[in-house]
Amino acid sequence: MLVQLDFGQGDTVERLAELKLLAASAGAITVAVVQGRRQRPDPALYAGKGKVAELADVIRDNAADIAIFNHELSAAQQRNLEKELSCRVVDRASLILDIFAQRAKSHEGKLQVELAQLQHMATRLVRGWTHLERQKGGIGLRGPGETQLETDRRLLGKRVKVLKERLKLLERQRAVRRRARLRREMLAVSLVGYTNAGKSTLFNSLTKAGAYAANQLFATLDTTSRRLYLEGPGQVVLSDTVGFIRDLPHSLVAAFHATLEETASADLLLHVVDSASDDRDAQIEAVNGVLEEIGAAQVPQILVWNKIDVTNVEPGVERDAYGKITRVRLSASTGAGLDLLRQALAETALDHAEPASHSVNAA
């Protein structure tokens, strides 16, 4: 059962459509959707008493075994809801973490997801596990007076420390590779965009890389980089990155810091937009919000207006008052307008190479 409450922020239709996609991406089958309006969340149950009673009826009538809230619930709210609804309750952050856990393929990706999950779990330990507050006791079990909750918190803290150290090592290795690339003075281009905007399809169309692309949220988790040959400047490095989403859990942004750093250190961002989506403006805003959070707000951007085959728009290039390319209209799946993007990249790469050659000559 999916639950979407409207607190007057609008765009509930788009948010609900996104929740359905998220649930399907996690492998859930939706049997019921419940919506409601409130002025503010209830401190104990998030939804009001009457709404919770309605939710319990819907769960019983549809034999649902999980309730997914498209909101962030506190540990206490989650626990109270589980008691009232007699089924598992999952909030938006936990749902996204679950999808990430399913999608992580590389060693680094798995470490990052585990770290994010543990950090999320740590916030739930404060009051969420009161049943573990009992003192360990009994023959052979009498310990140093530590409650189960304290033990869990200590073990969790230890594991978080180990994961952070391993990720630091991988981050250092990544920095070495990045420096080597900078020495070769190759233009570094990162694909960014809202999840399911078509980044991996575009990446494959440009590089023939065969990266996994699917009509689901967070199909790509691990950063893939390939060299791309352009007429004129020669080679550039193109990286496909994890998709962004509104209200991305902070623990995820923190855990994926090393991967997202690749984006912050790029020379150019290709911001891929699903131009066929009614929600595209809010999606662009959400992506720019995450870019700011990871320190990539100052990296130059070209908007890639994707999926023009759906909107029946002609391929084209738009420039600002200074002649700089601001937007390229194309379709990654049909290939229409790809040549225009290649030309835009070549133009940017040549502009990027000019200051570098001037500084070499000066030296």
mmCIF file of C-alpha atoms in Angstrom:
data_model
loop_
_atom_site.group_PDB
_atom_site.id
_atom_site.type_symbol
_atom_site.label_atom_id
_atom_site.label_comp_id
_atom_site.label_asym_id
_atom_site.label_seq_id
_atom_site.Cartn_x
_atom_site.Cartn_y
_atom_site.Cartn_z
ATOM 1 C CA MET A 1 0.000 0.000 0.000
ATOM 2 C CA LEU A 2 1.357 3.396 -1.037
ATOM 3 C CA VAL A 3 0.626 6.440 1.120
ATOM 4 C CA GLN A 4 0.899 10.026 -0.149
ATOM 5 C CA LEU A 5 -0.227 12.914 2.063
ATOM 6 C CA ASP A 6 -0.583 16.478 0.809
ATOM 7 C CA PHE A 7 0.624 19.178 3.203
ATOM 8 C CA GLY A 8 -0.114 21.941 0.699
ATOM 9 C CA GLN A 9 3.199 21.696 -1.196
ATOM 10 C CA GLY A 10 1.415 20.876 -4.504
ATOM 11 C CA ASP A 11 2.801 18.570 -7.249
ATOM 12 C CA THR A 12 1.206 15.549 -5.497
ATOM 13 C CA VAL A 13 0.355 13.890 -8.835
ATOM 14 C CA GLU A 14 4.035 13.885 -9.907
ATOM 15 C CA ARG A 15 5.198 12.802 -6.436
ATOM 16 C CA LEU A 16 2.744 9.899 -6.437
ATOM 17 C CA ALA A 17 3.808 8.812 -9.943
ATOM 18 C CA GLU A 18 7.424 8.852 -8.725
ATOM 19 C CA LEU A 19 6.521 6.790 -5.646
ATOM 20 C CA LYS A 20 4.874 4.160 -7.872
ATOM 21 C CA LEU A 21 8.057 3.982 -9.964
ATOM 22 C CA LEU A 22 10.224 3.754 -6.839
ATOM 23 C CA ALA A 23 8.068 0.948 -5.403
ATOM 24 C CA ALA A 24 8.190 -0.966 -8.715
ATOM 25 C CA SER A 25 11.981 -0.442 -8.913
ATOM 26 C CA ALA A 26 12.287 -1.967 -5.423
ATOM 27 C CA GLY A 27 10.288 -5.006 -6.578
ATOM 28 C CA ALA A 28 7.006 -4.189 -4.805
ATOM 29 C CA ILE A 29 3.583 -4.829 -6.321
ATOM 30 C CA THR A 30 1.173 -2.003 -5.534
ATOM 31 C CA VAL A 31 -2.282 -3.209 -4.474
ATOM 32 C CA ALA A 32 -3.642 0.062 -3.065
ATOM 33 C CA VAL A 33 -2.916 3.797 -3.003
ATOM 34 C CA VAL A 34 -4.174 6.033 -0.190
ATOM 35 C CA GLN A 35 -4.017 9.809 -0.342
ATOM 36 C CA GLY A 36 -5.009 12.475 2.164
ATOM 37 C CA ARG A 37 -4.617 16.114 3.141
ATOM 38 C CA ARG A 38 -3.320 17.521 6.388
ATOM 39 C CA GLN A 39 -2.019 20.847 7.587
ATOM 40 C CA ARG A 40 0.992 19.314 9.295
ATOM 41 C CA PRO A 41 2.278 15.833 10.200
ATOM 42 C CA ASP A 42 0.960 14.244 13.405
ATOM 43 C CA PRO A 43 3.889 13.927 15.886
ATOM 44 C CA ALA A 44 2.971 10.355 16.893
ATOM 45 C CA LEU A 45 1.524 8.758 13.736
ATOM 46 C CA TYR A 46 2.447 11.193 10.935
ATOM 47 C CA ALA A 47 -1.118 10.750 9.578
ATOM 48 C CA GLY A 48 -4.108 11.508 11.825
ATOM 49 C CA LYS A 49 -5.906 8.841 13.888
ATOM 50 C CA GLY A 50 -8.837 8.657 11.441
ATOM 51 C CA LYS A 51 -6.520 8.280 8.435
ATOM 52 C CA VAL A 52 -4.523 5.544 10.198
ATOM 53 C CA ALA A 53 -7.770 3.646 10.873
ATOM 54 C CA GLU A 54 -8.570 3.975 7.135
ATOM 55 C CA LEU A 55 -5.077 2.695 6.268
ATOM 56 C CA ALA A 56 -5.592 -0.339 8.526
ATOM 57 C CA ASP A 57 -8.867 -1.156 6.701
ATOM 58 C CA VAL A 58 -7.213 -0.829 3.272
ATOM 59 C CA ILE A 59 -4.344 -3.103 4.370
ATOM 60 C CA ARG A 60 -6.790 -5.722 5.648
ATOM 61 C CA ASP A 61 -9.067 -5.539 2.581
ATOM 62 C CA ASN A 62 -6.169 -5.836 0.112
ATOM 63 C CA ALA A 63 -4.031 -8.267 2.135
ATOM 64 C CA ALA A 64 -1.107 -5.820 1.835
ATOM 65 C CA ASP A 65 2.013 -6.784 3.789
ATOM 66 C CA ILE A 66 3.890 -3.481 3.634
ATOM 67 C CA ALA A 67 2.936 0.213 3.826
ATOM 68 C CA ILE A 68 5.231 2.605 1.930
ATOM 69 C CA PHE A 69 5.028 6.270 2.941
ATOM 70 C CA ASN A 70 6.294 8.836 0.424
ATOM 71 C CA HIS A 71 7.603 10.878 3.364
ATOM 72 C CA GLU A 72 10.386 10.779 5.932
ATOM 73 C CA LEU A 73 9.126 9.216 9.152
ATOM 74 C CA SER A 74 10.784 9.465 12.542
ATOM 75 C CA ALA A 75 11.714 6.202 14.312
ATOM 76 C CA ALA A 76 8.840 6.702 16.786
ATOM 77 C CA GLN A 77 6.285 7.375 14.027
ATOM 78 C CA GLN A 78 7.410 4.272 12.138
ATOM 79 C CA ARG A 79 7.164 2.123 15.251
ATOM 80 C CA ASN A 80 3.708 3.505 16.199
ATOM 81 C CA LEU A 81 2.402 2.976 12.669
ATOM 82 C CA GLU A 82 3.657 -0.620 12.586
ATOM 83 C CA LYS A 83 1.810 -1.259 15.844
ATOM 84 C CA GLU A 84 -1.442 0.294 14.539
ATOM 85 C CA LEU A 85 -1.301 -1.243 11.047
ATOM 86 C CA SER A 86 0.142 -4.647 12.027
ATOM 87 C CA CYS A 87 2.477 -4.651 9.024
ATOM 88 C CA ARG A 88 5.893 -3.380 8.016
ATOM 89 C CA VAL A 89 6.113 0.384 7.444
ATOM 90 C CA VAL A 90 8.787 1.825 5.158
ATOM 91 C CA ASP A 91 9.472 5.514 4.563
ATOM 92 C CA ARG A 92 10.866 7.180 1.435
ATOM 93 C CA ALA A 93 14.494 7.199 2.619
ATOM 94 C CA SER A 94 14.431 3.469 3.485
ATOM 95 C CA LEU A 95 12.825 2.678 0.117
ATOM 96 C CA ILE A 96 15.547 4.528 -1.811
ATOM 97 C CA LEU A 97 18.248 2.832 0.314
ATOM 98 C CA ASP A 98 16.685 -0.545 -0.477
ATOM 99 C CA ILE A 99 16.808 0.136 -4.231
ATOM 100 C CA PHE A 100 20.441 1.233 -3.926
ATOM 101 C CA ALA A 101 21.253 -1.981 -2.032
ATOM 102 C CA GLN A 102 19.741 -4.047 -4.855
ATOM 103 C CA ARG A 103 21.525 -2.111 -7.608
ATOM 104 C CA ALA A 104 25.064 -1.820 -6.182
ATOM 105 C CA LYS A 105 27.381 -4.020 -8.241
ATOM 106 C CA SER A 106 30.920 -2.744 -7.639
ATOM 107 C CA HIS A 107 32.843 -3.222 -4.393
ATOM 108 C CA GLU A 108 32.821 0.539 -3.780
ATOM 109 C CA GLY A 109 29.106 0.822 -4.540
ATOM 110 C CA LYS A 110 28.296 -1.923 -2.023
ATOM 111 C CA LEU A 111 30.436 -0.255 0.670
ATOM 112 C CA GLN A 112 28.748 3.102 0.046
ATOM 113 C CA VAL A 113 25.256 1.614 0.281
ATOM 114 C CA GLU A 114 26.092 -0.304 3.475
ATOM 115 C CA LEU A 115 27.497 2.877 5.055
ATOM 116 C CA ALA A 116 24.343 4.824 4.125
ATOM 117 C CA GLN A 117 22.114 2.075 5.533
ATOM 118 C CA LEU A 118 24.044 1.903 8.819
ATOM 119 C CA GLN A 119 23.988 5.682 9.214
ATOM 120 C CA HIS A 120 20.244 5.653 8.583
ATOM 121 C CA MET A 121 19.841 2.800 11.073
ATOM 122 C CA ALA A 122 21.861 4.686 13.689
ATOM 123 C CA THR A 123 19.182 7.397 13.769
ATOM 124 C CA ARG A 124 16.611 4.661 14.477
ATOM 125 C CA LEU A 125 18.621 3.243 17.412
ATOM 126 C CA VAL A 126 17.953 6.149 19.734
ATOM 127 C CA ARG A 127 14.437 5.143 20.709
ATOM 128 C CA GLY A 128 13.534 2.680 18.029
ATOM 129 C CA TRP A 129 14.977 -0.331 19.757
ATOM 130 C CA THR A 130 13.588 0.079 23.276
ATOM 131 C CA HIS A 131 12.902 -3.664 23.400
ATOM 132 C CA LEU A 132 16.698 -4.095 23.440
ATOM 133 C CA GLU A 133 17.145 -1.856 26.474
ATOM 134 C CA ARG A 134 16.831 -4.875 28.771
ATOM 135 C CA GLN A 135 20.039 -5.767 30.557
ATOM 136 C CA LYS A 136 21.701 -8.902 29.238
ATOM 137 C CA GLY A 137 21.579 -11.502 31.962
ATOM 138 C CA GLY A 138 21.556 -15.186 32.785
ATOM 139 C CA ILE A 139 24.337 -17.763 33.211
ATOM 140 C CA GLY A 140 27.219 -17.111 30.861
ATOM 141 C CA LEU A 141 25.587 -13.920 29.604
ATOM 142 C CA ARG A 142 26.428 -11.507 32.419
ATOM 143 C CA GLY A 143 28.603 -8.886 30.792
ATOM 144 C CA PRO A 144 30.126 -5.584 31.837
ATOM 145 C CA GLY A 145 26.710 -4.075 32.570
ATOM 146 C CA GLU A 146 26.214 -3.029 28.956
ATOM 147 C CA THR A 147 22.639 -3.024 27.641
ATOM 148 C CA GLN A 148 21.892 -4.636 24.275
ATOM 149 C CA LEU A 149 21.179 -1.203 22.842
ATOM 150 C CA GLU A 150 24.635 0.045 23.860
ATOM 151 C CA THR A 151 26.247 -3.087 22.355
ATOM 152 C CA ASP A 152 24.396 -2.590 19.080
ATOM 153 C CA ARG A 153 25.341 1.065 18.997
ATOM 154 C CA ARG A 154 29.005 0.239 19.639
ATOM 155 C CA LEU A 155 29.132 -2.516 16.980
ATOM 156 C CA LEU A 156 27.374 -0.263 14.514
ATOM 157 C CA GLY A 157 29.847 2.539 15.233
ATOM 158 C CA LYS A 158 32.770 0.140 14.707
ATOM 159 C CA ARG A 159 31.425 -1.037 11.330
ATOM 160 C CA VAL A 160 30.793 2.554 10.192
ATOM 161 C CA LYS A 161 34.425 3.410 11.044
ATOM 162 C CA VAL A 162 35.745 0.417 9.035
ATOM 163 C CA LEU A 163 33.596 1.322 6.014
ATOM 164 C CA LYS A 164 34.676 4.974 6.116
ATOM 165 C CA GLU A 165 38.362 3.932 6.182
ATOM 166 C CA ARG A 166 37.911 1.589 3.209
ATOM 167 C CA LEU A 167 36.070 4.253 1.235
ATOM 168 C CA LYS A 168 38.827 6.783 2.039
ATOM 169 C CA LEU A 169 41.370 4.398 0.515
ATOM 170 C CA LEU A 170 39.268 4.035 -2.639
ATOM 171 C CA GLU A 171 38.850 7.817 -2.746
ATOM 172 C CA ARG A 172 42.649 8.261 -2.680
ATOM 173 C CA GLN A 173 43.038 5.767 -5.549
ATOM 174 C CA ARG A 174 40.379 7.648 -7.507
ATOM 175 C CA ALA A 175 42.203 10.972 -6.893
ATOM 176 C CA VAL A 176 45.440 9.471 -8.287
ATOM 177 C CA ARG A 177 43.609 8.406 -11.474
ATOM 178 C CA ARG A 178 42.030 11.868 -11.712
ATOM 179 C CA ARG A 179 45.434 13.596 -11.429
ATOM 180 C CA ALA A 180 46.826 11.355 -14.189
ATOM 181 C CA ARG A 181 43.920 12.358 -16.387
ATOM 182 C CA LEU A 182 44.463 16.056 -15.626
ATOM 183 C CA ARG A 183 48.126 15.722 -16.614
ATOM 184 C CA ARG A 184 46.957 14.510 -20.018
ATOM 185 C CA GLU A 185 44.755 17.631 -20.117
ATOM 186 C CA MET A 186 41.725 15.727 -21.344
ATOM 187 C CA LEU A 187 38.333 17.420 -20.964
ATOM 188 C CA ALA A 188 36.372 15.603 -18.220
ATOM 189 C CA VAL A 189 32.629 15.518 -18.890
ATOM 190 C CA SER A 190 30.062 14.142 -16.413
ATOM 191 C CA LEU A 191 26.494 13.187 -17.217
ATOM 192 C CA VAL A 192 24.150 14.294 -14.446
ATOM 193 C CA GLY A 193 20.385 14.424 -14.228
ATOM 194 C CA TYR A 194 17.254 13.224 -12.526
ATOM 195 C CA THR A 195 16.957 9.476 -12.254
ATOM 196 C CA ASN A 196 15.449 7.886 -15.392
ATOM 197 C CA ALA A 197 16.153 10.985 -17.549
ATOM 198 C CA GLY A 198 18.055 8.818 -20.046
ATOM 199 C CA LYS A 199 21.699 9.372 -18.993
ATOM 200 C CA SER A 200 22.840 5.766 -19.546
ATOM 201 C CA THR A 201 21.071 5.564 -22.929
ATOM 202 C CA LEU A 202 22.873 8.767 -23.981
ATOM 203 C CA PHE A 203 26.181 7.447 -22.573
ATOM 204 C CA ASN A 204 25.788 4.227 -24.604
ATOM 205 C CA SER A 205 24.781 6.123 -27.757
ATOM 206 C CA LEU A 206 27.889 8.327 -27.543
ATOM 207 C CA THR A 207 30.476 5.758 -26.427
ATOM 208 C CA LYS A 208 28.966 2.366 -27.489
ATOM 209 C CA ALA A 209 29.817 1.297 -23.931
ATOM 210 C CA GLY A 210 26.893 -1.015 -23.240
ATOM 211 C CA ALA A 211 26.256 0.387 -19.733
ATOM 212 C CA TYR A 212 23.070 -0.949 -18.127
ATOM 213 C CA ALA A 213 20.107 1.232 -19.130
ATOM 214 C CA ALA A 214 16.522 0.491 -18.124
ATOM 215 C CA ASN A 215 13.218 2.274 -17.618
ATOM 216 C CA GLN A 216 13.538 2.194 -13.846
ATOM 217 C CA LEU A 217 14.818 4.484 -11.127
ATOM 218 C CA PHE A 218 18.517 4.244 -10.181
ATOM 219 C CA ALA A 219 19.433 1.784 -12.949
ATOM 220 C CA THR A 220 22.984 3.191 -12.724
ATOM 221 C CA LEU A 221 24.773 3.327 -9.365
ATOM 222 C CA ASP A 222 28.423 2.862 -10.211
ATOM 223 C CA THR A 223 30.262 5.569 -12.128
ATOM 224 C CA THR A 224 31.401 4.357 -15.550
ATOM 225 C CA SER A 225 33.985 6.360 -17.511
ATOM 226 C CA ARG A 226 34.877 5.969 -21.186
ATOM 227 C CA ARG A 227 37.006 7.871 -23.647
ATOM 228 C CA LEU A 228 35.105 9.565 -26.422
ATOM 229 C CA TYR A 229 36.782 10.627 -29.669
ATOM 230 C CA LEU A 230 35.656 13.965 -31.096
ATOM 231 C CA GLU A 231 36.504 15.433 -34.486
ATOM 232 C CA GLY A 232 38.960 18.269 -33.804
ATOM 233 C CA PRO A 233 40.031 18.141 -30.152
ATOM 234 C CA GLY A 234 40.469 14.338 -30.077
ATOM 235 C CA GLN A 235 39.797 12.415 -26.853
ATOM 236 C CA VAL A 236 37.599 13.507 -23.927
ATOM 237 C CA VAL A 237 36.565 11.476 -20.864
ATOM 238 C CA LEU A 238 32.829 10.942 -20.401
ATOM 239 C CA SER A 239 31.437 9.647 -17.072
ATOM 240 C CA ASP A 240 27.959 8.282 -16.383
ATOM 241 C CA THR A 241 26.888 8.868 -12.767
ATOM 242 C CA VAL A 242 24.112 7.949 -10.352
ATOM 243 C CA GLY A 243 20.795 9.705 -10.976
ATOM 244 C CA PHE A 244 19.489 12.275 -8.505
ATOM 245 C CA ILE A 245 16.023 12.478 -6.993
ATOM 246 C CA ARG A 246 14.182 15.025 -4.858
ATOM 247 C CA ASP A 247 14.583 14.598 -1.096
ATOM 248 C CA LEU A 248 17.587 12.309 -1.583
ATOM 249 C CA PRO A 249 18.467 10.943 1.885
ATOM 250 C CA HIS A 250 21.419 12.892 3.322
ATOM 251 C CA SER A 251 23.076 9.655 4.449
ATOM 252 C CA LEU A 252 23.173 8.600 0.785
ATOM 253 C CA VAL A 253 24.698 11.871 -0.388
ATOM 254 C CA ALA A 254 27.320 11.542 2.371
ATOM 255 C CA ALA A 255 28.071 7.872 1.593
ATOM 256 C CA PHE A 256 28.316 8.479 -2.166
ATOM 257 C CA HIS A 257 30.564 11.479 -1.640
ATOM 258 C CA ALA A 258 33.547 9.802 -3.337
ATOM 259 C CA THR A 259 31.506 8.865 -6.410
ATOM 260 C CA LEU A 260 29.830 12.255 -6.576
ATOM 261 C CA GLU A 261 33.217 13.957 -6.271
ATOM 262 C CA GLU A 262 33.847 12.773 -9.841
ATOM 263 C CA THR A 263 31.022 15.141 -10.802
ATOM 264 C CA ALA A 264 32.407 18.075 -8.800
ATOM 265 C CA SER A 265 35.851 17.720 -10.419
ATOM 266 C CA ALA A 266 34.484 17.593 -14.003
ATOM 267 C CA ASP A 267 35.196 20.406 -16.485
ATOM 268 C CA LEU A 268 31.677 20.227 -17.912
ATOM 269 C CA LEU A 269 28.345 18.766 -16.826
ATOM 270 C CA LEU A 270 25.839 17.489 -19.351
ATOM 271 C CA HIS A 271 22.598 17.935 -17.390
ATOM 272 C CA VAL A 272 20.247 15.412 -19.020
ATOM 273 C CA VAL A 273 16.555 16.385 -18.742
ATOM 274 C CA ASP A 274 13.517 14.248 -19.548
ATOM 275 C CA SER A 275 11.815 16.923 -21.677
ATOM 276 C CA ALA A 276 8.682 14.732 -21.951
ATOM 277 C CA SER A 277 8.070 14.900 -18.188
ATOM 278 C CA ASP A 278 5.482 17.388 -16.876
ATOM 279 C CA ASP A 279 7.642 17.611 -13.763
ATOM 280 C CA ARG A 280 10.865 18.568 -15.582
ATOM 281 C CA ASP A 281 11.282 22.035 -13.987
ATOM 282 C CA ALA A 282 11.070 20.586 -10.455
ATOM 283 C CA GLN A 283 13.485 17.819 -11.515
ATOM 284 C CA ILE A 284 16.031 20.335 -12.850
ATOM 285 C CA GLU A 285 15.744 22.206 -9.532
ATOM 286 C CA ALA A 286 16.248 18.981 -7.521
ATOM 287 C CA VAL A 287 19.395 18.096 -9.516
ATOM 288 C CA ASN A 288 20.836 21.600 -9.087
ATOM 289 C CA GLY A 289 20.108 21.322 -5.341
ATOM 290 C CA VAL A 290 22.175 18.112 -5.039
ATOM 291 C CA LEU A 291 24.953 19.622 -7.211
ATOM 292 C CA GLU A 292 25.152 22.509 -4.763
ATOM 293 C CA GLU A 293 25.302 20.080 -1.841
ATOM 294 C CA ILE A 294 28.312 18.233 -3.342
ATOM 295 C CA GLY A 295 30.148 21.417 -4.358
ATOM 296 C CA ALA A 296 29.524 21.119 -8.102
ATOM 297 C CA ALA A 297 27.248 24.153 -8.545
ATOM 298 C CA GLN A 298 30.032 26.188 -10.220
ATOM 299 C CA VAL A 299 30.866 23.571 -12.887
ATOM 300 C CA PRO A 300 29.715 24.794 -16.348
ATOM 301 C CA GLN A 301 26.551 23.055 -17.601
ATOM 302 C CA ILE A 302 24.914 22.279 -20.918
ATOM 303 C CA LEU A 303 21.265 21.223 -20.656
ATOM 304 C CA VAL A 304 20.588 18.140 -22.758
ATOM 305 C CA TRP A 305 16.866 18.262 -23.623
ATOM 306 C CA ASN A 306 16.347 14.510 -24.092
ATOM 307 C CA LYS A 307 13.377 12.451 -25.392
ATOM 308 C CA ILE A 308 12.371 14.877 -28.195
ATOM 309 C CA ASP A 309 11.070 11.798 -30.059
ATOM 310 C CA VAL A 310 8.222 11.754 -27.492
ATOM 311 C CA THR A 311 7.504 15.499 -27.655
ATOM 312 C CA ASN A 312 7.935 15.823 -31.461
ATOM 313 C CA VAL A 313 10.432 18.681 -31.119
ATOM 314 C CA GLU A 314 13.144 19.245 -33.722
ATOM 315 C CA PRO A 315 16.813 18.650 -32.767
ATOM 316 C CA GLY A 316 18.700 21.900 -32.214
ATOM 317 C CA VAL A 317 21.238 23.956 -30.285
ATOM 318 C CA GLU A 318 20.462 27.050 -28.180
ATOM 319 C CA ARG A 319 23.036 29.688 -27.222
ATOM 320 C CA ASP A 320 23.104 32.563 -24.751
ATOM 321 C CA ALA A 321 23.783 36.245 -25.545
ATOM 322 C CA TYR A 322 27.544 35.550 -25.550
ATOM 323 C CA GLY A 323 27.283 32.694 -28.047
ATOM 324 C CA LYS A 324 27.902 29.967 -25.441
ATOM 325 C CA ILE A 325 25.911 26.751 -25.916
ATOM 326 C CA THR A 326 23.269 26.426 -23.183
ATOM 327 C CA ARG A 327 20.995 23.658 -24.480
ATOM 328 C CA VAL A 328 21.017 20.800 -26.999
ATOM 329 C CA ARG A 329 17.726 19.172 -28.041
ATOM 330 C CA LEU A 330 18.073 15.478 -28.920
ATOM 331 C CA SER A 331 16.791 11.943 -28.537
ATOM 332 C CA ALA A 332 19.281 9.500 -27.010
ATOM 333 C CA SER A 333 17.185 6.489 -28.067
ATOM 334 C CA THR A 334 16.702 7.405 -31.768
ATOM 335 C CA GLY A 335 20.020 9.255 -32.166
ATOM 336 C CA ALA A 336 18.401 12.462 -33.494
ATOM 337 C CA GLY A 337 20.562 15.461 -32.545
ATOM 338 C CA LEU A 338 23.520 13.377 -31.267
ATOM 339 C CA ASP A 339 25.779 14.958 -33.911
ATOM 340 C CA LEU A 340 24.836 18.383 -32.494
ATOM 341 C CA LEU A 341 25.898 17.283 -29.004
ATOM 342 C CA ARG A 342 29.206 15.947 -30.371
ATOM 343 C CA GLN A 343 29.821 19.327 -32.041
ATOM 344 C CA ALA A 344 28.930 21.131 -28.774
ATOM 345 C CA LEU A 345 31.401 18.934 -26.869
ATOM 346 C CA ALA A 346 34.113 19.496 -29.496
ATOM 347 C CA GLU A 347 33.584 23.274 -29.267
ATOM 348 C CA THR A 348 33.833 23.164 -25.453
ATOM 349 C CA ALA A 349 36.921 20.907 -25.566
ATOM 350 C CA LEU A 350 38.712 23.279 -27.959
ATOM 351 C CA ASP A 351 37.832 26.274 -25.734
ATOM 352 C CA HIS A 352 39.137 24.308 -22.751
ATOM 353 C CA ALA A 353 42.395 23.426 -24.542
ATOM 354 C CA GLU A 354 43.154 27.030 -25.587
ATOM 355 C CA PRO A 355 43.866 28.483 -22.090
ATOM 356 C CA ALA A 356 45.980 25.397 -21.340
ATOM 357 C CA SER A 357 48.110 25.869 -24.478
ATOM 358 C CA HIS A 358 48.519 29.587 -23.672
ATOM 359 C CA SER A 359 49.829 28.753 -20.196
ATOM 360 C CA VAL A 360 52.256 26.168 -21.670
ATOM 361 C CA ASN A 361 53.555 28.765 -24.147
ATOM 362 C CA ALA A 362 53.924 31.311 -21.344
ATOM 363 C CA ALA A 363 55.947 28.802 -19.340
#
